[in-house]
């Protein structure tokens, strides 16, 4: 799924668009399988038990199914939707981060405000080719974006976009070096 073009500035081009790394879905999927296994064992016990009447067995079966549906919605569908609606986007003019299912939030950082970009990843993150991207801008504290897929490549591309933005400012529309002043 591409990033919605109506969220871009006029003439803006998407350079990078990423969702969080798939590793953020490992725990929800494992929880789904555990809850499903427990529900399956409970249903198997209910249908093989001779001590329960058919009415009680039916009601308990419905309770198990409802609990399974609620647990699946909370521990699988919610994280999956959150993953799907989280966007890390680099355009030729800014870095954008959007997340949220019902209540959306986001941050935009203009390229010219970025002072440094770094990445961090440990051994497991290196093996999975993911990591944390830290962007320092004119704001007080650096912003950390976790679970960025292929973080080293994103770092390099973002750094290149910053250099391109600096070149545009220095040589195209920002400083007149012959006269030593801003245009």
Short mmCIF file of N, CA and C in Angstrom, two decimals:
data_model
loop_
_atom_site.label_atom_id
_atom_site.label_comp_id
_atom_site.label_asym_id
_atom_site.label_seq_id
_atom_site.Cartn_x
_atom_site.Cartn_y
_atom_site.Cartn_z
N UNK A 1 0.84 -1.18 0.00
CA UNK A 1 0.00 0.00 0.00
C UNK A 1 0.88 1.23 0.00
N UNK A 2 0.74 2.09 -0.98
CA UNK A 2 1.51 3.32 -1.05
C UNK A 2 0.97 4.36 -0.08
N UNK A 3 1.79 5.34 0.16
CA UNK A 3 1.38 6.41 1.07
C UNK A 3 0.42 7.33 0.33
N UNK A 4 -0.67 7.78 0.98
CA UNK A 4 -1.64 8.63 0.30
C UNK A 4 -1.02 9.90 -0.24
N UNK A 5 -1.17 10.14 -1.50
CA UNK A 5 -0.57 11.30 -2.16
C UNK A 5 -1.15 12.62 -1.66
N UNK A 6 -2.38 12.60 -1.15
CA UNK A 6 -2.97 13.86 -0.69
C UNK A 6 -2.34 14.36 0.60
N UNK A 7 -1.52 13.55 1.26
CA UNK A 7 -0.80 13.99 2.45
C UNK A 7 0.53 14.64 2.12
N UNK A 8 0.90 14.64 0.86
CA UNK A 8 2.16 15.23 0.45
C UNK A 8 2.00 16.71 0.13
N UNK A 9 3.09 17.44 0.27
CA UNK A 9 3.11 18.83 -0.15
C UNK A 9 3.01 18.86 -1.68
N UNK A 10 2.50 19.95 -2.24
CA UNK A 10 2.43 20.03 -3.71
C UNK A 10 3.81 19.83 -4.33
N UNK A 11 3.88 18.93 -5.28
CA UNK A 11 5.14 18.65 -5.96
C UNK A 11 6.06 17.72 -5.19
N UNK A 12 5.64 17.26 -4.02
CA UNK A 12 6.48 16.38 -3.21
C UNK A 12 6.56 14.97 -3.78
N UNK A 13 7.70 14.34 -3.59
CA UNK A 13 7.93 12.98 -4.08
C UNK A 13 8.27 12.07 -2.91
N UNK A 14 7.65 10.90 -2.83
CA UNK A 14 7.98 9.93 -1.80
C UNK A 14 9.28 9.24 -2.17
N UNK A 15 10.26 9.29 -1.26
CA UNK A 15 11.54 8.63 -1.47
C UNK A 15 11.54 7.27 -0.77
N UNK A 16 11.02 7.23 0.46
CA UNK A 16 10.97 6.01 1.26
C UNK A 16 9.61 5.93 1.93
N UNK A 17 9.01 4.76 1.91
CA UNK A 17 7.77 4.52 2.67
C UNK A 17 7.90 3.17 3.34
N UNK A 18 7.82 3.16 4.67
CA UNK A 18 7.96 1.91 5.41
C UNK A 18 6.88 1.80 6.48
N UNK A 19 6.44 0.57 6.70
CA UNK A 19 5.67 0.21 7.89
C UNK A 19 6.69 -0.33 8.89
N UNK A 20 6.32 -0.47 10.17
CA UNK A 20 7.27 -1.08 11.09
C UNK A 20 7.67 -2.48 10.61
N UNK A 21 8.80 -2.95 11.08
CA UNK A 21 9.30 -4.26 10.69
C UNK A 21 8.32 -5.34 11.15
N UNK A 22 8.26 -6.44 10.41
CA UNK A 22 7.34 -7.53 10.74
C UNK A 22 7.62 -8.15 12.09
N UNK A 23 8.81 -7.92 12.67
CA UNK A 23 9.11 -8.51 13.98
C UNK A 23 8.16 -8.00 15.04
N UNK A 24 7.55 -6.83 14.82
CA UNK A 24 6.61 -6.30 15.80
C UNK A 24 5.31 -7.10 15.83
N UNK A 25 5.12 -7.99 14.88
CA UNK A 25 3.93 -8.85 14.85
C UNK A 25 4.17 -10.25 15.38
N UNK A 26 5.40 -10.57 15.77
CA UNK A 26 5.71 -11.93 16.25
C UNK A 26 4.94 -12.26 17.52
N UNK A 27 4.99 -11.39 18.52
CA UNK A 27 4.31 -11.65 19.79
C UNK A 27 2.79 -11.75 19.59
N UNK A 28 2.15 -10.82 18.85
CA UNK A 28 0.71 -10.99 18.63
C UNK A 28 0.33 -12.29 17.94
N UNK A 29 1.12 -12.73 16.97
CA UNK A 29 0.81 -13.99 16.29
C UNK A 29 0.99 -15.17 17.24
N UNK A 30 2.05 -15.15 18.04
CA UNK A 30 2.25 -16.23 19.02
C UNK A 30 1.12 -16.26 20.04
N UNK A 31 0.70 -15.09 20.52
CA UNK A 31 -0.43 -15.05 21.47
C UNK A 31 -1.70 -15.59 20.83
N UNK A 32 -1.91 -15.26 19.55
CA UNK A 32 -3.07 -15.78 18.84
C UNK A 32 -3.05 -17.31 18.82
N UNK A 33 -1.89 -17.89 18.53
CA UNK A 33 -1.80 -19.35 18.49
C UNK A 33 -2.00 -19.97 19.87
N UNK A 34 -1.48 -19.33 20.91
CA UNK A 34 -1.67 -19.85 22.28
C UNK A 34 -3.15 -19.78 22.66
N UNK A 35 -3.79 -18.65 22.41
CA UNK A 35 -5.22 -18.51 22.73
C UNK A 35 -6.05 -19.49 21.92
N UNK A 36 -5.70 -19.69 20.67
CA UNK A 36 -6.42 -20.64 19.82
C UNK A 36 -6.25 -22.07 20.33
N UNK A 37 -5.04 -22.41 20.74
CA UNK A 37 -4.80 -23.76 21.29
C UNK A 37 -5.59 -23.98 22.57
N UNK A 38 -5.59 -22.98 23.46
CA UNK A 38 -6.35 -23.10 24.71
C UNK A 38 -7.84 -23.23 24.42
N UNK A 39 -8.34 -22.43 23.48
CA UNK A 39 -9.76 -22.51 23.12
C UNK A 39 -10.07 -23.88 22.51
N UNK A 40 -9.17 -24.40 21.69
CA UNK A 40 -9.39 -25.72 21.10
C UNK A 40 -9.42 -26.82 22.14
N UNK A 41 -8.53 -26.76 23.10
CA UNK A 41 -8.53 -27.76 24.19
C UNK A 41 -9.81 -27.65 24.99
N UNK A 42 -10.22 -26.40 25.30
CA UNK A 42 -11.45 -26.20 26.08
C UNK A 42 -12.67 -26.73 25.32
N UNK A 43 -12.74 -26.46 24.03
CA UNK A 43 -13.87 -26.97 23.24
C UNK A 43 -13.84 -28.49 23.14
N UNK A 44 -12.65 -29.05 22.98
CA UNK A 44 -12.54 -30.51 22.95
C UNK A 44 -12.99 -31.13 24.26
N UNK A 45 -12.63 -30.52 25.37
CA UNK A 45 -13.05 -31.04 26.68
C UNK A 45 -14.56 -30.92 26.84
N UNK A 46 -15.13 -29.78 26.41
CA UNK A 46 -16.58 -29.58 26.55
C UNK A 46 -17.37 -30.60 25.73
N UNK A 47 -16.89 -30.96 24.56
CA UNK A 47 -17.63 -31.87 23.70
C UNK A 47 -17.41 -33.34 24.03
N UNK A 48 -16.38 -33.63 24.81
CA UNK A 48 -16.17 -35.03 25.20
C UNK A 48 -16.58 -35.30 26.64
N UNK A 49 -16.95 -34.26 27.37
CA UNK A 49 -17.32 -34.42 28.77
C UNK A 49 -18.74 -34.98 28.88
N UNK A 50 -18.88 -36.02 29.69
CA UNK A 50 -20.20 -36.64 29.91
C UNK A 50 -20.92 -36.01 31.09
N UNK A 51 -20.20 -35.24 31.90
CA UNK A 51 -20.81 -34.69 33.11
C UNK A 51 -21.63 -33.42 32.86
N UNK A 52 -21.57 -32.86 31.66
CA UNK A 52 -22.30 -31.63 31.34
C UNK A 52 -23.55 -31.95 30.52
N UNK A 53 -24.63 -31.22 30.82
CA UNK A 53 -25.84 -31.36 30.01
C UNK A 53 -25.60 -30.67 28.67
N UNK A 54 -26.46 -30.98 27.71
CA UNK A 54 -26.27 -30.39 26.38
C UNK A 54 -26.46 -28.87 26.41
N UNK A 55 -27.38 -28.37 27.23
CA UNK A 55 -27.60 -26.93 27.34
C UNK A 55 -26.38 -26.24 27.94
N UNK A 56 -25.80 -26.81 28.99
CA UNK A 56 -24.61 -26.22 29.63
C UNK A 56 -23.42 -26.28 28.67
N UNK A 57 -23.31 -27.38 27.96
CA UNK A 57 -22.22 -27.53 27.00
C UNK A 57 -22.33 -26.48 25.89
N UNK A 58 -23.56 -26.23 25.41
CA UNK A 58 -23.77 -25.22 24.37
C UNK A 58 -23.40 -23.83 24.88
N UNK A 59 -23.84 -23.48 26.08
CA UNK A 59 -23.52 -22.16 26.65
C UNK A 59 -22.02 -22.00 26.88
N UNK A 60 -21.39 -23.01 27.41
CA UNK A 60 -19.95 -22.93 27.64
C UNK A 60 -19.17 -22.86 26.32
N UNK A 61 -19.68 -23.54 25.30
CA UNK A 61 -19.06 -23.45 23.98
C UNK A 61 -19.15 -22.02 23.45
N UNK A 62 -20.31 -21.38 23.61
CA UNK A 62 -20.47 -19.99 23.19
C UNK A 62 -19.55 -19.06 23.98
N UNK A 63 -19.40 -19.31 25.28
CA UNK A 63 -18.51 -18.48 26.10
C UNK A 63 -17.07 -18.62 25.61
N UNK A 64 -16.64 -19.84 25.34
CA UNK A 64 -15.27 -20.06 24.86
C UNK A 64 -15.06 -19.35 23.52
N UNK A 65 -16.03 -19.45 22.63
CA UNK A 65 -15.92 -18.82 21.32
C UNK A 65 -15.87 -17.29 21.45
N UNK A 66 -16.71 -16.72 22.29
CA UNK A 66 -16.72 -15.27 22.49
C UNK A 66 -15.40 -14.80 23.09
N UNK A 67 -14.89 -15.54 24.09
CA UNK A 67 -13.60 -15.18 24.70
C UNK A 67 -12.49 -15.28 23.65
N UNK A 68 -12.53 -16.30 22.82
CA UNK A 68 -11.53 -16.44 21.77
C UNK A 68 -11.61 -15.28 20.78
N UNK A 69 -12.83 -14.89 20.38
CA UNK A 69 -12.99 -13.77 19.45
C UNK A 69 -12.48 -12.46 20.04
N UNK A 70 -12.80 -12.20 21.31
CA UNK A 70 -12.34 -10.97 21.96
C UNK A 70 -10.81 -10.98 22.07
N UNK A 71 -10.23 -12.11 22.48
CA UNK A 71 -8.78 -12.21 22.61
C UNK A 71 -8.11 -12.05 21.25
N UNK A 72 -8.68 -12.63 20.21
CA UNK A 72 -8.13 -12.49 18.86
C UNK A 72 -8.18 -11.04 18.39
N UNK A 73 -9.31 -10.39 18.65
CA UNK A 73 -9.42 -8.98 18.25
C UNK A 73 -8.40 -8.13 18.99
N UNK A 74 -8.24 -8.37 20.29
CA UNK A 74 -7.34 -7.53 21.09
C UNK A 74 -5.87 -7.84 20.84
N UNK A 75 -5.51 -9.12 20.79
CA UNK A 75 -4.10 -9.48 20.71
C UNK A 75 -3.58 -9.73 19.30
N UNK A 76 -4.46 -9.81 18.31
CA UNK A 76 -3.99 -10.01 16.94
C UNK A 76 -4.45 -8.90 16.00
N UNK A 77 -5.76 -8.67 15.92
CA UNK A 77 -6.27 -7.69 14.96
C UNK A 77 -5.85 -6.26 15.29
N UNK A 78 -5.89 -5.89 16.58
CA UNK A 78 -5.48 -4.53 16.97
C UNK A 78 -4.02 -4.26 16.62
N UNK A 79 -3.05 -5.14 17.00
CA UNK A 79 -1.67 -4.90 16.59
C UNK A 79 -1.47 -4.93 15.07
N UNK A 80 -2.20 -5.78 14.38
CA UNK A 80 -2.10 -5.85 12.92
C UNK A 80 -2.59 -4.55 12.27
N UNK A 81 -3.71 -4.03 12.74
CA UNK A 81 -4.21 -2.75 12.23
C UNK A 81 -3.26 -1.61 12.59
N UNK A 82 -2.72 -1.65 13.79
CA UNK A 82 -1.76 -0.62 14.20
C UNK A 82 -0.53 -0.66 13.31
N UNK A 83 -0.04 -1.84 13.02
CA UNK A 83 1.11 -2.00 12.13
C UNK A 83 0.79 -1.44 10.74
N UNK A 84 -0.39 -1.77 10.26
CA UNK A 84 -0.78 -1.37 8.90
C UNK A 84 -0.99 0.14 8.77
N UNK A 85 -1.41 0.79 9.86
CA UNK A 85 -1.69 2.22 9.81
C UNK A 85 -0.53 3.07 10.32
N UNK A 86 0.62 2.45 10.55
CA UNK A 86 1.81 3.20 10.93
C UNK A 86 2.69 3.38 9.70
N UNK A 87 3.02 4.63 9.42
CA UNK A 87 3.80 4.95 8.22
C UNK A 87 5.01 5.78 8.60
N UNK A 88 6.17 5.38 8.11
CA UNK A 88 7.38 6.19 8.18
C UNK A 88 7.70 6.56 6.74
N UNK A 89 7.62 7.85 6.43
CA UNK A 89 7.74 8.31 5.05
C UNK A 89 8.81 9.39 4.96
N UNK A 90 9.69 9.24 4.00
CA UNK A 90 10.66 10.28 3.68
C UNK A 90 10.31 10.79 2.29
N UNK A 91 10.10 12.09 2.20
CA UNK A 91 9.87 12.71 0.89
C UNK A 91 11.10 13.53 0.56
N UNK A 92 11.07 14.18 -0.57
CA UNK A 92 12.20 15.03 -0.94
C UNK A 92 12.23 16.32 -0.13
N UNK A 93 11.22 16.55 0.72
CA UNK A 93 11.17 17.79 1.51
C UNK A 93 11.09 17.60 3.02
N UNK A 94 10.61 16.41 3.46
CA UNK A 94 10.42 16.22 4.89
C UNK A 94 10.36 14.75 5.26
N UNK A 95 10.45 14.50 6.56
CA UNK A 95 10.26 13.17 7.12
C UNK A 95 8.92 13.20 7.83
N UNK A 96 8.07 12.20 7.56
CA UNK A 96 6.75 12.13 8.17
C UNK A 96 6.59 10.80 8.89
N UNK A 97 5.95 10.86 10.05
CA UNK A 97 5.61 9.65 10.79
C UNK A 97 4.16 9.76 11.18
N UNK A 98 3.35 8.78 10.81
CA UNK A 98 1.93 8.76 11.13
C UNK A 98 1.60 7.41 11.76
N UNK A 99 0.79 7.44 12.82
CA UNK A 99 0.33 6.20 13.41
C UNK A 99 -1.03 6.40 14.07
N UNK A 100 -1.70 5.30 14.31
CA UNK A 100 -3.00 5.32 14.98
C UNK A 100 -4.07 4.68 14.14
N UNK A 101 -5.02 4.06 14.83
CA UNK A 101 -6.13 3.40 14.14
C UNK A 101 -7.33 4.33 14.12
N UNK A 102 -7.81 4.69 15.30
CA UNK A 102 -8.96 5.59 15.40
C UNK A 102 -8.47 7.02 15.60
N UNK A 103 -7.63 7.21 16.60
CA UNK A 103 -7.03 8.51 16.84
C UNK A 103 -5.66 8.52 16.19
N UNK A 104 -5.49 9.37 15.19
CA UNK A 104 -4.24 9.42 14.45
C UNK A 104 -3.34 10.49 15.04
N UNK A 105 -2.06 10.25 14.98
CA UNK A 105 -1.08 11.26 15.36
C UNK A 105 0.06 11.22 14.36
N UNK A 106 0.81 12.30 14.32
CA UNK A 106 1.90 12.33 13.37
C UNK A 106 2.86 13.45 13.67
N UNK A 107 3.99 13.35 13.02
CA UNK A 107 5.01 14.37 13.15
C UNK A 107 5.65 14.57 11.78
N UNK A 108 5.95 15.81 11.46
CA UNK A 108 6.65 16.15 10.22
C UNK A 108 7.91 16.90 10.59
N UNK A 109 9.02 16.53 9.96
CA UNK A 109 10.29 17.20 10.19
C UNK A 109 10.80 17.68 8.83
N UNK A 110 10.87 18.99 8.62
CA UNK A 110 11.41 19.48 7.35
C UNK A 110 12.89 19.09 7.21
N UNK A 111 13.32 18.76 6.01
CA UNK A 111 14.71 18.34 5.77
C UNK A 111 15.70 19.39 6.25
N UNK A 112 15.39 20.65 6.04
CA UNK A 112 16.34 21.70 6.41
C UNK A 112 16.49 21.86 7.92
N UNK A 113 15.59 21.28 8.71
CA UNK A 113 15.68 21.35 10.17
C UNK A 113 16.46 20.19 10.78
N UNK A 114 16.73 19.16 9.98
CA UNK A 114 17.43 17.98 10.49
C UNK A 114 18.92 18.30 10.63
N UNK A 115 19.45 18.06 11.85
CA UNK A 115 20.86 18.33 12.10
C UNK A 115 21.70 17.07 12.10
N UNK A 116 21.13 15.94 12.50
CA UNK A 116 21.88 14.68 12.44
C UNK A 116 20.92 13.51 12.36
N UNK A 117 21.43 12.43 11.79
CA UNK A 117 20.66 11.19 11.64
C UNK A 117 21.57 10.05 12.06
N UNK A 118 21.07 9.18 12.92
CA UNK A 118 21.85 8.00 13.31
C UNK A 118 20.92 6.80 13.39
N UNK A 119 21.53 5.63 13.38
CA UNK A 119 20.74 4.42 13.55
C UNK A 119 21.39 3.56 14.62
N UNK A 120 20.56 2.72 15.23
CA UNK A 120 21.01 1.78 16.25
C UNK A 120 20.34 0.44 16.01
N UNK A 121 21.12 -0.61 16.16
CA UNK A 121 20.53 -1.94 16.14
C UNK A 121 21.49 -2.93 16.78
N UNK A 122 20.90 -3.84 17.54
CA UNK A 122 21.67 -4.89 18.19
C UNK A 122 21.81 -6.09 17.28
N UNK A 123 22.29 -7.18 17.84
CA UNK A 123 22.56 -8.38 17.06
C UNK A 123 21.30 -8.93 16.39
N UNK A 124 20.22 -9.08 17.16
CA UNK A 124 18.98 -9.63 16.57
C UNK A 124 18.45 -8.68 15.51
N UNK A 125 18.45 -7.38 15.80
CA UNK A 125 17.99 -6.41 14.81
C UNK A 125 18.86 -6.44 13.56
N UNK A 126 20.16 -6.62 13.72
CA UNK A 126 21.03 -6.71 12.54
C UNK A 126 20.69 -7.93 11.70
N UNK A 127 20.42 -9.05 12.36
CA UNK A 127 20.05 -10.26 11.62
C UNK A 127 18.72 -10.09 10.90
N UNK A 128 17.79 -9.34 11.51
CA UNK A 128 16.48 -9.11 10.90
C UNK A 128 16.46 -7.88 10.00
N UNK A 129 17.59 -7.18 9.91
CA UNK A 129 17.73 -5.97 9.10
C UNK A 129 16.71 -4.91 9.49
N UNK A 130 16.69 -4.60 10.77
CA UNK A 130 15.82 -3.57 11.29
C UNK A 130 16.58 -2.79 12.35
N UNK A 131 15.97 -1.75 12.87
CA UNK A 131 16.62 -0.99 13.92
C UNK A 131 15.87 0.28 14.24
N UNK A 132 16.53 1.12 15.01
CA UNK A 132 15.97 2.39 15.44
C UNK A 132 16.68 3.51 14.70
N UNK A 133 15.91 4.40 14.12
CA UNK A 133 16.44 5.57 13.45
C UNK A 133 16.24 6.76 14.38
N UNK A 134 17.32 7.49 14.65
CA UNK A 134 17.26 8.64 15.55
C UNK A 134 17.54 9.89 14.72
N UNK A 135 16.58 10.81 14.72
CA UNK A 135 16.70 12.05 13.96
C UNK A 135 16.74 13.21 14.94
N UNK A 136 17.80 13.98 14.82
CA UNK A 136 17.93 15.17 15.67
C UNK A 136 17.65 16.38 14.79
N UNK A 137 16.77 17.22 15.29
CA UNK A 137 16.39 18.41 14.53
C UNK A 137 16.49 19.62 15.44
N UNK A 138 15.88 20.69 15.03
CA UNK A 138 15.93 21.93 15.80
C UNK A 138 15.16 21.81 17.12
N UNK A 139 14.43 20.73 17.32
CA UNK A 139 13.69 20.54 18.57
C UNK A 139 14.65 20.19 19.71
N UNK A 140 14.13 20.16 20.93
CA UNK A 140 14.96 19.94 22.11
C UNK A 140 15.57 18.55 22.17
N UNK A 141 14.78 17.52 21.88
CA UNK A 141 15.25 16.15 22.02
C UNK A 141 15.21 15.43 20.68
N UNK A 142 16.14 14.49 20.47
CA UNK A 142 16.11 13.68 19.24
C UNK A 142 14.86 12.80 19.22
N UNK A 143 14.36 12.51 18.04
CA UNK A 143 13.21 11.65 17.86
C UNK A 143 13.68 10.27 17.43
N UNK A 144 13.18 9.24 18.11
CA UNK A 144 13.54 7.85 17.80
C UNK A 144 12.37 7.16 17.12
N UNK A 145 12.66 6.52 16.01
CA UNK A 145 11.66 5.76 15.28
C UNK A 145 12.11 4.30 15.32
N UNK A 146 11.34 3.46 16.01
CA UNK A 146 11.73 2.08 16.27
C UNK A 146 11.22 1.14 15.17
N UNK A 147 11.91 0.04 15.02
CA UNK A 147 11.53 -1.04 14.09
C UNK A 147 11.40 -0.57 12.64
N UNK A 148 12.36 0.23 12.20
CA UNK A 148 12.40 0.66 10.81
C UNK A 148 13.08 -0.43 9.99
N UNK A 149 12.38 -1.03 9.02
CA UNK A 149 13.01 -2.06 8.20
C UNK A 149 14.16 -1.50 7.38
N UNK A 150 15.21 -2.30 7.25
CA UNK A 150 16.39 -1.94 6.46
C UNK A 150 16.91 -0.56 6.87
N UNK A 151 17.12 -0.42 8.19
CA UNK A 151 17.43 0.89 8.78
C UNK A 151 18.70 1.51 8.22
N UNK A 152 19.70 0.71 7.90
CA UNK A 152 20.94 1.29 7.35
C UNK A 152 20.71 1.92 5.99
N UNK A 153 19.91 1.29 5.16
CA UNK A 153 19.58 1.85 3.85
C UNK A 153 18.74 3.12 4.01
N UNK A 154 17.78 3.09 4.92
CA UNK A 154 16.96 4.28 5.18
C UNK A 154 17.84 5.42 5.67
N UNK A 155 18.79 5.11 6.56
CA UNK A 155 19.72 6.11 7.07
C UNK A 155 20.51 6.75 5.92
N UNK A 156 21.05 5.91 5.04
CA UNK A 156 21.85 6.40 3.92
C UNK A 156 21.00 7.25 2.97
N UNK A 157 19.80 6.78 2.65
CA UNK A 157 18.94 7.54 1.74
C UNK A 157 18.50 8.87 2.37
N UNK A 158 18.18 8.84 3.65
CA UNK A 158 17.78 10.07 4.34
C UNK A 158 18.94 11.06 4.38
N UNK A 159 20.12 10.57 4.65
CA UNK A 159 21.29 11.43 4.67
C UNK A 159 21.52 12.05 3.29
N UNK A 160 21.33 11.25 2.25
CA UNK A 160 21.48 11.76 0.89
C UNK A 160 20.44 12.84 0.59
N UNK A 161 19.21 12.64 1.04
CA UNK A 161 18.17 13.66 0.84
C UNK A 161 18.53 14.95 1.57
N UNK A 162 19.12 14.83 2.76
CA UNK A 162 19.53 16.01 3.51
C UNK A 162 20.63 16.75 2.74
N UNK A 163 21.59 16.00 2.21
CA UNK A 163 22.65 16.62 1.42
C UNK A 163 22.09 17.29 0.17
N UNK A 164 21.14 16.63 -0.49
CA UNK A 164 20.52 17.22 -1.67
C UNK A 164 19.78 18.51 -1.31
N UNK A 165 19.10 18.51 -0.17
CA UNK A 165 18.39 19.71 0.29
C UNK A 165 19.38 20.82 0.59
N UNK A 166 20.51 20.48 1.22
CA UNK A 166 21.55 21.48 1.50
C UNK A 166 22.12 22.04 0.22
N UNK A 167 22.34 21.17 -0.79
CA UNK A 167 22.86 21.65 -2.07
C UNK A 167 21.88 22.60 -2.74
N UNK A 168 20.58 22.26 -2.65
CA UNK A 168 19.57 23.15 -3.24
C UNK A 168 19.58 24.51 -2.56
N UNK A 169 19.73 24.52 -1.24
CA UNK A 169 19.73 25.78 -0.51
C UNK A 169 21.00 26.56 -0.80
N UNK A 170 22.15 25.90 -0.75
CA UNK A 170 23.42 26.59 -0.93
C UNK A 170 23.64 27.11 -2.34
N UNK A 171 23.29 26.31 -3.34
CA UNK A 171 23.64 26.67 -4.70
C UNK A 171 22.46 27.10 -5.56
N UNK A 172 21.27 26.81 -5.13
CA UNK A 172 20.14 27.11 -5.99
C UNK A 172 19.34 28.31 -5.55
N UNK A 173 18.98 28.37 -4.29
CA UNK A 173 18.05 29.41 -3.92
C UNK A 173 18.37 30.03 -2.57
N UNK A 174 19.46 29.63 -1.94
CA UNK A 174 19.67 30.09 -0.58
C UNK A 174 20.75 31.13 -0.40
N UNK A 175 21.98 30.87 -0.81
CA UNK A 175 23.10 31.75 -0.53
C UNK A 175 23.75 32.16 -1.83
N UNK A 176 24.00 33.43 -1.98
CA UNK A 176 24.74 33.95 -3.13
C UNK A 176 26.20 34.07 -2.69
N UNK A 177 27.01 33.06 -3.03
CA UNK A 177 28.39 33.01 -2.56
C UNK A 177 29.25 34.12 -3.18
N UNK A 178 28.90 34.57 -4.35
CA UNK A 178 29.68 35.63 -4.99
C UNK A 178 29.56 36.94 -4.20
N UNK A 179 28.40 37.17 -3.63
CA UNK A 179 28.19 38.41 -2.87
C UNK A 179 28.24 38.17 -1.37
N UNK A 180 28.27 36.88 -0.94
CA UNK A 180 28.37 36.55 0.47
C UNK A 180 27.12 36.86 1.29
N UNK A 181 25.96 36.79 0.67
CA UNK A 181 24.73 37.07 1.41
C UNK A 181 23.61 36.18 0.90
N UNK A 182 22.53 36.15 1.68
CA UNK A 182 21.34 35.37 1.30
C UNK A 182 20.60 36.05 0.18
N UNK A 183 19.99 35.25 -0.66
CA UNK A 183 19.15 35.81 -1.73
C UNK A 183 17.77 36.03 -1.22
#
